Short mmCIF file of C-alpha atoms in Angstrom, two decimals:
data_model
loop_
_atom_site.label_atom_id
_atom_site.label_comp_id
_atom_site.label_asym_id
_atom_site.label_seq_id
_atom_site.Cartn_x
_atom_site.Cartn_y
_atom_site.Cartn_z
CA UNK L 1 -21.85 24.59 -22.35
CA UNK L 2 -19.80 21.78 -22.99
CA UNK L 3 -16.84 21.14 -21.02
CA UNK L 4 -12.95 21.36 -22.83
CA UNK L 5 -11.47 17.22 -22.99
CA UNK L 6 -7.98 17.16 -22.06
CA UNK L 7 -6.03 14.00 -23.97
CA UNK L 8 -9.19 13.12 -25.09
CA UNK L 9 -10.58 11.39 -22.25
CA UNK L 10 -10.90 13.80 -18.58
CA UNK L 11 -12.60 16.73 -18.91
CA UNK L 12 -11.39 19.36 -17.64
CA UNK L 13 -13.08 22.78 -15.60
CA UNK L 14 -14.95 25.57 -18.27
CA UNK L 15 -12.77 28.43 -19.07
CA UNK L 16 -14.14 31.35 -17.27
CA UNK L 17 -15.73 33.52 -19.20
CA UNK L 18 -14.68 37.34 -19.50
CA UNK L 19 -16.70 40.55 -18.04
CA UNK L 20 -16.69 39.84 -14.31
CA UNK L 21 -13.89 39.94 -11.36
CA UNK L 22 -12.51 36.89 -10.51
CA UNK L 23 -14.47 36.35 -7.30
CA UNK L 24 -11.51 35.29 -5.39
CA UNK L 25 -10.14 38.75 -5.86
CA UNK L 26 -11.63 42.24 -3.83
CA UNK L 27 -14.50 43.43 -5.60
CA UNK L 28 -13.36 46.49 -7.95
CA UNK L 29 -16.37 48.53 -6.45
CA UNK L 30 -16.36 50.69 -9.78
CA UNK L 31 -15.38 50.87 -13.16
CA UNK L 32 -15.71 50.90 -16.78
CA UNK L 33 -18.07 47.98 -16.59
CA UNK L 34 -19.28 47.92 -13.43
CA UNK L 35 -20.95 51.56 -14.11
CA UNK L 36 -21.74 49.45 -18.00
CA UNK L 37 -23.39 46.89 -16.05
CA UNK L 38 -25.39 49.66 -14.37
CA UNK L 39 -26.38 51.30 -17.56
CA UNK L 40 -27.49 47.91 -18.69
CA UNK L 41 -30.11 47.09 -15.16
CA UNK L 42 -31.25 50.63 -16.02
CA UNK L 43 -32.81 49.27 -19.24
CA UNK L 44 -33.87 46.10 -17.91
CA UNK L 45 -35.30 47.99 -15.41
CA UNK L 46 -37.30 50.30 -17.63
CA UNK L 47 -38.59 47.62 -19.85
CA UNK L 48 -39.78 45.12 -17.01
CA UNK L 49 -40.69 46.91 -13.71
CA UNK L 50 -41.58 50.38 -15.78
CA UNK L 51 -44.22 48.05 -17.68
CA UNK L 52 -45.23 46.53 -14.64
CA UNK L 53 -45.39 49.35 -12.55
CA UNK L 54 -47.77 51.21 -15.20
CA UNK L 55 -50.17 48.43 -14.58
CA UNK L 56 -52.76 50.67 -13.11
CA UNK L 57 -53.04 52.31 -16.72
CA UNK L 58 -53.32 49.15 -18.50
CA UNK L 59 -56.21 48.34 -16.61
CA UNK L 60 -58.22 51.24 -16.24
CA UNK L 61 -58.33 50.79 -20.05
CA UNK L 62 -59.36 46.88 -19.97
CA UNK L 63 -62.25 47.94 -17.50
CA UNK L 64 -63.51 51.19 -19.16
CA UNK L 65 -62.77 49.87 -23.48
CA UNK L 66 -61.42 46.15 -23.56
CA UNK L 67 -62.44 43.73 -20.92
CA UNK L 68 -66.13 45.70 -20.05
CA UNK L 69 -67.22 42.09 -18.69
CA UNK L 70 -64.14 41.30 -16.79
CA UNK L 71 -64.46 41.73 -12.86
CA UNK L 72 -61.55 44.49 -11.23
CA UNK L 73 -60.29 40.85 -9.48
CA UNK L 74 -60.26 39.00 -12.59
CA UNK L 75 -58.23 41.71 -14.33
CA UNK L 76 -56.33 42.55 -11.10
CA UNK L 77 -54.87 38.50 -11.81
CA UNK L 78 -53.19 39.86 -15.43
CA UNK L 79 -51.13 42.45 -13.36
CA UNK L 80 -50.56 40.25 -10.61
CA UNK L 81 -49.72 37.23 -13.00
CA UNK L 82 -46.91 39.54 -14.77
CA UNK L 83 -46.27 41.30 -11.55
CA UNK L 84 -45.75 37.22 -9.70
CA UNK L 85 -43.73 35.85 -13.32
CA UNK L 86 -41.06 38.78 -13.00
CA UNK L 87 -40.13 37.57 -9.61
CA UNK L 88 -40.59 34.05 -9.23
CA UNK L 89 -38.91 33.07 -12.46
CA UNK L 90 -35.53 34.55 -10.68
CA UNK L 91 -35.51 31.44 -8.26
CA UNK L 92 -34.53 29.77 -11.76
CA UNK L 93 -32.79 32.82 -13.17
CA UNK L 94 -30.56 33.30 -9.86
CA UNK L 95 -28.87 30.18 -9.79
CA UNK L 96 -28.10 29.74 -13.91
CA UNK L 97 -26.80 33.25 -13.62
CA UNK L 98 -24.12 31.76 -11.04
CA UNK L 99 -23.83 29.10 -13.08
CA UNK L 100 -22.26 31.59 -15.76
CA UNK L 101 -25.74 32.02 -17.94
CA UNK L 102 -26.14 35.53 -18.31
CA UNK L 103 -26.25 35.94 -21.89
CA UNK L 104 -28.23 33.27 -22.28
CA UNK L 105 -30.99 34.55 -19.59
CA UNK L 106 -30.76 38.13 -21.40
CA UNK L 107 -31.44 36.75 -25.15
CA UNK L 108 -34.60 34.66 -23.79
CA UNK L 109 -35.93 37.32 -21.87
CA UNK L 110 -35.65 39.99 -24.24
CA UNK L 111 -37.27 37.18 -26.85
CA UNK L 112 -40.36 36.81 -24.76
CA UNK L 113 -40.65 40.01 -23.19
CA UNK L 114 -41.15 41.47 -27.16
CA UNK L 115 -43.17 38.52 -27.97
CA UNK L 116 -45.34 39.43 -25.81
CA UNK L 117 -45.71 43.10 -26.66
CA UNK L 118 -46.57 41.86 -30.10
CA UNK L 119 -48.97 39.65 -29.06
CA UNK L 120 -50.54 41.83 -26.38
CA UNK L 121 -51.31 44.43 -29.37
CA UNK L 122 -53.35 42.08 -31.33
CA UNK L 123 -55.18 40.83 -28.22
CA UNK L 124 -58.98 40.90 -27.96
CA UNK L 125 -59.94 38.58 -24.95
CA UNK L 126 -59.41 37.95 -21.46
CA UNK L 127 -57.31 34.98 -22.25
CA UNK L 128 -55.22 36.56 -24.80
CA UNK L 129 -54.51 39.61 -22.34
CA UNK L 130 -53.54 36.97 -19.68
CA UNK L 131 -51.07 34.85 -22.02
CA UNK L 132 -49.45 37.61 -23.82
CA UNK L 133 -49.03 40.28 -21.08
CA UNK L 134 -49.20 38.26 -17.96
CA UNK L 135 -47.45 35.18 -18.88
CA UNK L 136 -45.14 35.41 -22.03
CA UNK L 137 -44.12 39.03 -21.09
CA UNK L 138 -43.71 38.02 -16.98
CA UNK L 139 -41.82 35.26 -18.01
CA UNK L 140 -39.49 37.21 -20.00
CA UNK L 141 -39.25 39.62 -17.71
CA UNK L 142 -38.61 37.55 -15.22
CA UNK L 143 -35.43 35.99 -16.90
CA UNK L 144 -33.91 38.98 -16.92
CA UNK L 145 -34.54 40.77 -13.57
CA UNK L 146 -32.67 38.91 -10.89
CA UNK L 147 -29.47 38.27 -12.87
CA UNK L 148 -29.34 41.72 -13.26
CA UNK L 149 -29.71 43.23 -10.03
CA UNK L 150 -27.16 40.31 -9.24
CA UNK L 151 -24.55 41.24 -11.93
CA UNK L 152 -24.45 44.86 -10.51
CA UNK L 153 -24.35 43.21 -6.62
CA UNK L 154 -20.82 41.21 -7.38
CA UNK L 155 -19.17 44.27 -9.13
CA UNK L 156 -20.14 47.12 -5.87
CA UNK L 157 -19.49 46.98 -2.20
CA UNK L 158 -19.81 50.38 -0.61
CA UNK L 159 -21.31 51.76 -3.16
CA UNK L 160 -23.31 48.90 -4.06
CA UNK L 161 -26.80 50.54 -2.50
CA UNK L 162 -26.15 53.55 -4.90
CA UNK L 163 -25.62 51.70 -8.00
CA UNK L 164 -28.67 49.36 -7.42
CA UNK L 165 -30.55 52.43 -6.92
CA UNK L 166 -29.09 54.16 -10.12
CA UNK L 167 -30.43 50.89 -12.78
CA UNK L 168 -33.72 50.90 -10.56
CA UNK L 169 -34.16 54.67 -11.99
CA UNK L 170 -35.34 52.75 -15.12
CA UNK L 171 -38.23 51.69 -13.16
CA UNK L 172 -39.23 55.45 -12.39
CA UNK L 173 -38.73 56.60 -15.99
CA UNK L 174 -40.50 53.75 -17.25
CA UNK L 175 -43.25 54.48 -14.99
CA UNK L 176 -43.47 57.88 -15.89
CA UNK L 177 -43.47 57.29 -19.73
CA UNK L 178 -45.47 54.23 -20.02
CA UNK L 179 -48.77 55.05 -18.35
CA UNK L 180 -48.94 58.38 -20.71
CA UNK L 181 -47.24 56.43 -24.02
CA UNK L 182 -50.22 53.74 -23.61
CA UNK L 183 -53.34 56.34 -22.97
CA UNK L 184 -52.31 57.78 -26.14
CA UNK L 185 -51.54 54.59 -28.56
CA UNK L 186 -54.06 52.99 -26.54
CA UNK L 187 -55.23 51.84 -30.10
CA UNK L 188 -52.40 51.12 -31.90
CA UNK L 189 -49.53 48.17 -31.31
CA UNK L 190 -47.06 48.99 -30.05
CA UNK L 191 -43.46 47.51 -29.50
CA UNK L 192 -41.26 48.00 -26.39
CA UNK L 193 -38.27 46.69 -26.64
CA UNK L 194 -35.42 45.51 -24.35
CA UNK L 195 -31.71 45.69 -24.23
CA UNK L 196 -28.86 43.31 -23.14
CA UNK L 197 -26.11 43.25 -20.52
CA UNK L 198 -22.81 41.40 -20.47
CA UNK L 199 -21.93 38.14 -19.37
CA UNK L 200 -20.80 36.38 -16.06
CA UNK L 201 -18.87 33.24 -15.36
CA UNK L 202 -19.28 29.75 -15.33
CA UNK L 203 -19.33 27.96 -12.36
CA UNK L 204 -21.24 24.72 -11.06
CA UNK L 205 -23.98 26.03 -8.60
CA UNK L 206 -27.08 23.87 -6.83
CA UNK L 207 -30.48 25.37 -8.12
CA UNK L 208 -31.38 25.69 -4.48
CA UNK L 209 -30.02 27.25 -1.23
CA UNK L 210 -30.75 24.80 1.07
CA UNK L 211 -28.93 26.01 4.11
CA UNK L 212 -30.69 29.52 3.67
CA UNK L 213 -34.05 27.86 5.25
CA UNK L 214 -31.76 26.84 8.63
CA UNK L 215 -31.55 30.36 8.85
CA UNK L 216 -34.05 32.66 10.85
CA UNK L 217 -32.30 35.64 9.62
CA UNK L 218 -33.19 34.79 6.03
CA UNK L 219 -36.01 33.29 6.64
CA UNK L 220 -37.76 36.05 8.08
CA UNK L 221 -36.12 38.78 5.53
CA UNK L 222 -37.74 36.58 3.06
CA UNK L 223 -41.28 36.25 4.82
CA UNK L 224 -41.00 40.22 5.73
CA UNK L 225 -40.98 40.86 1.80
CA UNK L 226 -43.70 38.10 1.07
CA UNK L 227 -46.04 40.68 3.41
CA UNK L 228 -44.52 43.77 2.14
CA UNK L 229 -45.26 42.82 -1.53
CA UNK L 230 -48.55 41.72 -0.95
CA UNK L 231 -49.57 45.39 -0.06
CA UNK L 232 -47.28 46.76 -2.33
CA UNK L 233 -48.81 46.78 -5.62
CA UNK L 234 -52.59 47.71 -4.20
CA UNK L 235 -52.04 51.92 -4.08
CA UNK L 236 -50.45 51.67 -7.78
CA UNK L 237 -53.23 49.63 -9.52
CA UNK L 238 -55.80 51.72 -7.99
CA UNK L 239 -54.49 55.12 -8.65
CA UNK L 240 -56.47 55.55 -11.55
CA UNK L 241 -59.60 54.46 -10.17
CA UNK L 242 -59.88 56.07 -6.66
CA UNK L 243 -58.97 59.01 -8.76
CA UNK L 244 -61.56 58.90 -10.85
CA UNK L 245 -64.18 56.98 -8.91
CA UNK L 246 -63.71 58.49 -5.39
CA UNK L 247 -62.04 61.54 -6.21
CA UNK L 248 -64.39 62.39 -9.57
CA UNK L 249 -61.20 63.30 -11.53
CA UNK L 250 -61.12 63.00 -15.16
CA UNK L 251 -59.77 60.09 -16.86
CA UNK L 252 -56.55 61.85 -18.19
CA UNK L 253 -56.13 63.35 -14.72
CA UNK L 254 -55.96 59.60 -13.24
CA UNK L 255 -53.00 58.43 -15.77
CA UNK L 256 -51.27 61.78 -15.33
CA UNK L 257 -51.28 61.15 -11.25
CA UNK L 258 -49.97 57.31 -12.10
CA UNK L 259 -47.15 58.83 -13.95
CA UNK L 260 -46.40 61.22 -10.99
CA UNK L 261 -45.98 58.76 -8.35
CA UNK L 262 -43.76 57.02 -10.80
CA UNK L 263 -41.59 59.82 -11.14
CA UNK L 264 -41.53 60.31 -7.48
CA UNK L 265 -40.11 56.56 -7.12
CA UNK L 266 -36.93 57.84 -8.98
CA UNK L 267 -36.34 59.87 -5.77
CA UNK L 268 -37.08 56.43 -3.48
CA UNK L 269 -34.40 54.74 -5.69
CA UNK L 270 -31.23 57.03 -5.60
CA UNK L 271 -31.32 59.58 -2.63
CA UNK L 272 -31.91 57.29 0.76
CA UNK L 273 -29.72 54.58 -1.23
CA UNK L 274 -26.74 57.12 -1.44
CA UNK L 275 -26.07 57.46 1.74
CA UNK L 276 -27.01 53.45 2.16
CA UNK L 277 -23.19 52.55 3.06
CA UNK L 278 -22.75 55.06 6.07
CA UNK L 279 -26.42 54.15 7.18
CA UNK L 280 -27.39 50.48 6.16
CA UNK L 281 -29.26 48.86 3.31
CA UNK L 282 -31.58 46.96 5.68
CA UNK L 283 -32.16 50.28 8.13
CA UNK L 284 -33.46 52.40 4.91
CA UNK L 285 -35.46 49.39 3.93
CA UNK L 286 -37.00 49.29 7.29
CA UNK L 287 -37.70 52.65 7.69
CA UNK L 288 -39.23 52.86 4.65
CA UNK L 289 -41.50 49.83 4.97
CA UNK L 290 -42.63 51.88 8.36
CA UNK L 291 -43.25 55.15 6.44
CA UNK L 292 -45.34 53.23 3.51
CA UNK L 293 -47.52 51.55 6.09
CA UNK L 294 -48.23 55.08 7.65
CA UNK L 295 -49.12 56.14 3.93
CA UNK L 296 -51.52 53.56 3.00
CA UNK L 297 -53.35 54.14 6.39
CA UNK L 298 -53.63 57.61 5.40
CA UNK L 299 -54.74 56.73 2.01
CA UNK L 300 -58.03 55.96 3.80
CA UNK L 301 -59.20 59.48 5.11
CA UNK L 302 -58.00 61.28 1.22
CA UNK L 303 -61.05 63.18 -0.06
CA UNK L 304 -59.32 65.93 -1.72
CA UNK L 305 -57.29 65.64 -5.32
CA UNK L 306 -54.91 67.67 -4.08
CA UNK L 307 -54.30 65.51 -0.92
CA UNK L 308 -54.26 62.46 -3.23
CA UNK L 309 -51.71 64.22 -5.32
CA UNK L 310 -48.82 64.51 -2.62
CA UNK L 311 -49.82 61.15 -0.44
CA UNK L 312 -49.36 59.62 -3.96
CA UNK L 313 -46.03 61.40 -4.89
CA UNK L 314 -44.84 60.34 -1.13
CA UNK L 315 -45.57 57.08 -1.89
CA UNK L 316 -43.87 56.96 -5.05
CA UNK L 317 -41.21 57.87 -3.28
CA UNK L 318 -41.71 54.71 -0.69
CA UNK L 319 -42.21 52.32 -3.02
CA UNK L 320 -38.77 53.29 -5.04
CA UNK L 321 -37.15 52.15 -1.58
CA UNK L 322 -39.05 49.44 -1.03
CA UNK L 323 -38.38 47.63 -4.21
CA UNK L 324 -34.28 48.54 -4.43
CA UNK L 325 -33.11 48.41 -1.27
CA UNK L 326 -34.02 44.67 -0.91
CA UNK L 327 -31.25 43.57 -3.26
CA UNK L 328 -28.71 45.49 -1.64
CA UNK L 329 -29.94 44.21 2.17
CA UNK L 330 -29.82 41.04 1.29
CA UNK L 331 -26.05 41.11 0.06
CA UNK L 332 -24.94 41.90 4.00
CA UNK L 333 -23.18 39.49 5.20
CA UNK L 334 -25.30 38.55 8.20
CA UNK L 335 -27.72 37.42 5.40
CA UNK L 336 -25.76 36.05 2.38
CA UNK L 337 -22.39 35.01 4.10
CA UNK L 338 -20.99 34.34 0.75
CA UNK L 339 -21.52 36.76 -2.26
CA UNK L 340 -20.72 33.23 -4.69
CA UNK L 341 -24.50 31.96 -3.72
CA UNK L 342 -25.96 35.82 -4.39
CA UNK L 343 -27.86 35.10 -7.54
CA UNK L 344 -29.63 31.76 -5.86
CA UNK L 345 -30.36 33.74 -2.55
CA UNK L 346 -31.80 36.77 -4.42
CA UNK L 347 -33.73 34.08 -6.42
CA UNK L 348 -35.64 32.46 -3.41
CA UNK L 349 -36.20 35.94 -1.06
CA UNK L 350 -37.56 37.43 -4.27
CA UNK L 351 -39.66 34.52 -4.79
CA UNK L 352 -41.48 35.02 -1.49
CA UNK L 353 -42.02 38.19 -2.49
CA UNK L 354 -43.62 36.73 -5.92
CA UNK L 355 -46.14 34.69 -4.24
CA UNK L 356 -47.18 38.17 -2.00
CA UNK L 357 -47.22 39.64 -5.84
CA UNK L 358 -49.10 37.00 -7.04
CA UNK L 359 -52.22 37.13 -4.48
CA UNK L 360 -52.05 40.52 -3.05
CA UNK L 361 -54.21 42.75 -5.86
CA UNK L 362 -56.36 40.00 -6.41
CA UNK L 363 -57.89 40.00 -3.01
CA UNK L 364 -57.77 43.97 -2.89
CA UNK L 365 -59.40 43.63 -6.63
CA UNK L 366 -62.01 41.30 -5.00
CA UNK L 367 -62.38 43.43 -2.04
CA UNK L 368 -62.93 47.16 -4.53
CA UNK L 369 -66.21 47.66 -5.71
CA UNK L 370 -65.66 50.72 -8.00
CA UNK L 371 -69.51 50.66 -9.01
CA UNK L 372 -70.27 51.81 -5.41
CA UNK L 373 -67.07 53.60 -4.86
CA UNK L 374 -65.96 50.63 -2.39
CA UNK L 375 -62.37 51.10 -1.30
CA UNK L 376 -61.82 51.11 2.12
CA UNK L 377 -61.60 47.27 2.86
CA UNK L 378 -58.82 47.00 0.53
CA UNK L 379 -57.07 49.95 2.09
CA UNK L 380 -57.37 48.77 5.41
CA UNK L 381 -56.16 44.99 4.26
CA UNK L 382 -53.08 46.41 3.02
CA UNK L 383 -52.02 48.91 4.98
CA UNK L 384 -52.29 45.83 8.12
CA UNK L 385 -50.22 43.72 5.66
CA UNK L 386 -47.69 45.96 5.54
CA UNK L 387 -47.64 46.31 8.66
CA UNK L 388 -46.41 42.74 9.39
CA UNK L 389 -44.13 42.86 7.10
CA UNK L 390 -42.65 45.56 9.36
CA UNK L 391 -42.93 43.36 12.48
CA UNK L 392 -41.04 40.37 10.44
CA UNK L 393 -38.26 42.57 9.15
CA UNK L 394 -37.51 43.72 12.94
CA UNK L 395 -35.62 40.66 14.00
CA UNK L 396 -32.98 40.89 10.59
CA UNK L 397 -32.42 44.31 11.42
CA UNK L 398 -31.23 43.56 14.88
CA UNK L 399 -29.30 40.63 14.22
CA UNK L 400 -26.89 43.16 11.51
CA UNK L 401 -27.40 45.74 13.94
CA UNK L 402 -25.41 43.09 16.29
CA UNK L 403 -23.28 42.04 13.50
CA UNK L 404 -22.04 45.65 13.09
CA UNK L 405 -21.44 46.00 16.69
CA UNK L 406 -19.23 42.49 16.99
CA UNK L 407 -17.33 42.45 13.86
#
């Protein structure tokens, strides 16, 4: 936006625009539009991670109607593609929403996110699947992710965990209705649409962080989701099909037991993240990156529906942790010192976790040969990556353990 001219000649600084605490004053923790600002991450929640969440469905249909020729690694790269866009773009995203670009990031997003709904309906081939759904929709999505999980960060200190938790519910509910909405309109287009939030200020930001990389404690936070989120996605896009391929469940059976561990994320996203002030962000995330490695291991030895069922639900309930409690780790002060640079630092530690996105069900897709009922390579491949995203996430922890202790 263009800057005010005083006499004509020297400009002068932007007025700041209204919605957000000035950030030289404490942080309200609360309120009318903080709690607004939640309501609004619920439904940018819903409409980008529920989508992307219900990925599984999506392409149990493009190997079993649409995409018959397509390889389960070729179409694992449309999920991953959307999956990679709605993080990565937030290294962009993070820094114009410091900059005071909110609205702007909101309107584009919600613009290409319904684009490519609409386009997605009328698509027929590979190509048109990957352009419509994993680009123009990622993209969109992308846009409008990080400045809202950022938006909510600046406006909540204690109970800043919580209200992350309470707009990730979107994700759950999504997840719950999309993978049931789409077996049944399969057929038909279909429109999902997206809402809008409210606006931040202006301020002159850089693009890029760069004394974040002279830091190990960032560094490695970053690098521990990379690995995290390159196993992450690998149990939900192959719900459906170990269901039905290993398991010999119908097909409605396998989208019913999608939407269950969906709904069992809404659990991962409020509950532990309550009580996140009194026992730490970064500890829950931890934990819970330790329990979800235990789960995918045990993923391997599940013969029974029934077993499926609950390690599914459990994971659900996992992987609502895992992707919340990032955001609200990240704001401690041993790893974001200053809450001005939040929306640039959420941008590049997401974006590590983009490029795990990106890869990560490809390589499962290319290791699962659902023909032969071939899943145990992939299982074991992500339950060791998440593994070392454990081992990389141990050094953060201690250094805000330390923090805690000293300040």
């Amino acid at each position: 936006m263009p800057s005010s001219v005083d006499d004509g000649s020297r400009p002068t600084s932007p007025p700041a625009l209204t919605g957000l605490p000035d950030p030289m004053l404490p942080v309200p923790d609360g309120g009318l539009k903080a709690w607004l600002s939640v309501l609004a991450g619920f439904c940018v929640f819903l409409s980008t991670w529920g989508i992307t969440s219900s990925y599984g469905a999506f392409q149990s249909y493009y190997t079993t109607t649409l995409l018959l020729e397509e390889s389960s690694s070729a179409l694992s790269w449309i999920g991953s593609m959307q999956s990679f866009l709605l993080i990565i773009v937030g290294i962009i995203a993070g820094p114009l929403f410091d900059m005071g670009y909110l609205m702007h990031l909101m309107y584009l997003g919600g613009t290409l996110t319904t684009l490519g709904l609409f386009m997605l309906s009328l698509s027929k081939k590979y190509h048109q699947v990957m352009l419509s759904q994993g680009v123009c929709y990622g993209l969109g999505s992308g846009l409008m992710y990080i400045p809202s999980i950022a938006l909510i960060s600046i406006q909540f200190t204690k109970r800043r965990a919580f209200a992350l938790g309470v707009a990730s519910l979107g994700t759950s509910v999504g997840g719950v209705i999309f993978p049931i909405a789409f077996k049944r309109l399969a057929t038909t287009p279909s429109l999902f649409s997206v809402l809008y939030m409210d606006r931040s200020q202006k301020a002159k930001r850089k693009i890029f962080d760069v004394t974040a990389l002279r830091e190990p404690t960032f560094m490695l936070f970053s690098l521990s989701l990379f690995f995290i989120f390159l196993a992450y996605f690998v149990p939900l896009f192959y719900i459906p099909a170990y269901a039905t391929v290993h398991l010999k469940e119908s097909s409605d059976s396998s989208f019913y037991l999608l939407a269950i561990t969906n709904a069992g994320s809404a659990l991962g996203r409020t509950l532990p993240l309550f009580f996140a002030h009194k026992l730490g962000s970064l500890n829950i995330f931890f934990a819970s990156a330790i329990v979800g490695t235990i789960l995918i291991f045990s993923w391997i030895s599940i013969e029974k529906a029934a077993n499926y069922t609950v390690d599914s639900v459990f994971w659900g309930i996992i992987s609502g942790v895992l992707v919340t409690a990032p955001a609200a780790a990240l704001a401690h002060p041993a790893i974001t010192p200053s809450m001005n640079v939040i929306g640039t630092r959420l941008g590049m530690s997401w974006s590590a976790a983009a490029m795990g996105v990106l890869v990560g069900t490809p390589i499962a897709g290319a290791l699962v040969n659902v023909k032969t009922d071939k899943f145990l390579t992939a299982q074991v491949f992500s339950g060791t990556i998440m593994a070392v995203g454990v081992g990389c996430l141990a050094y953060p922890v201690v250094v805000v353990l330390r923090y805690k202790k000293t300040s």
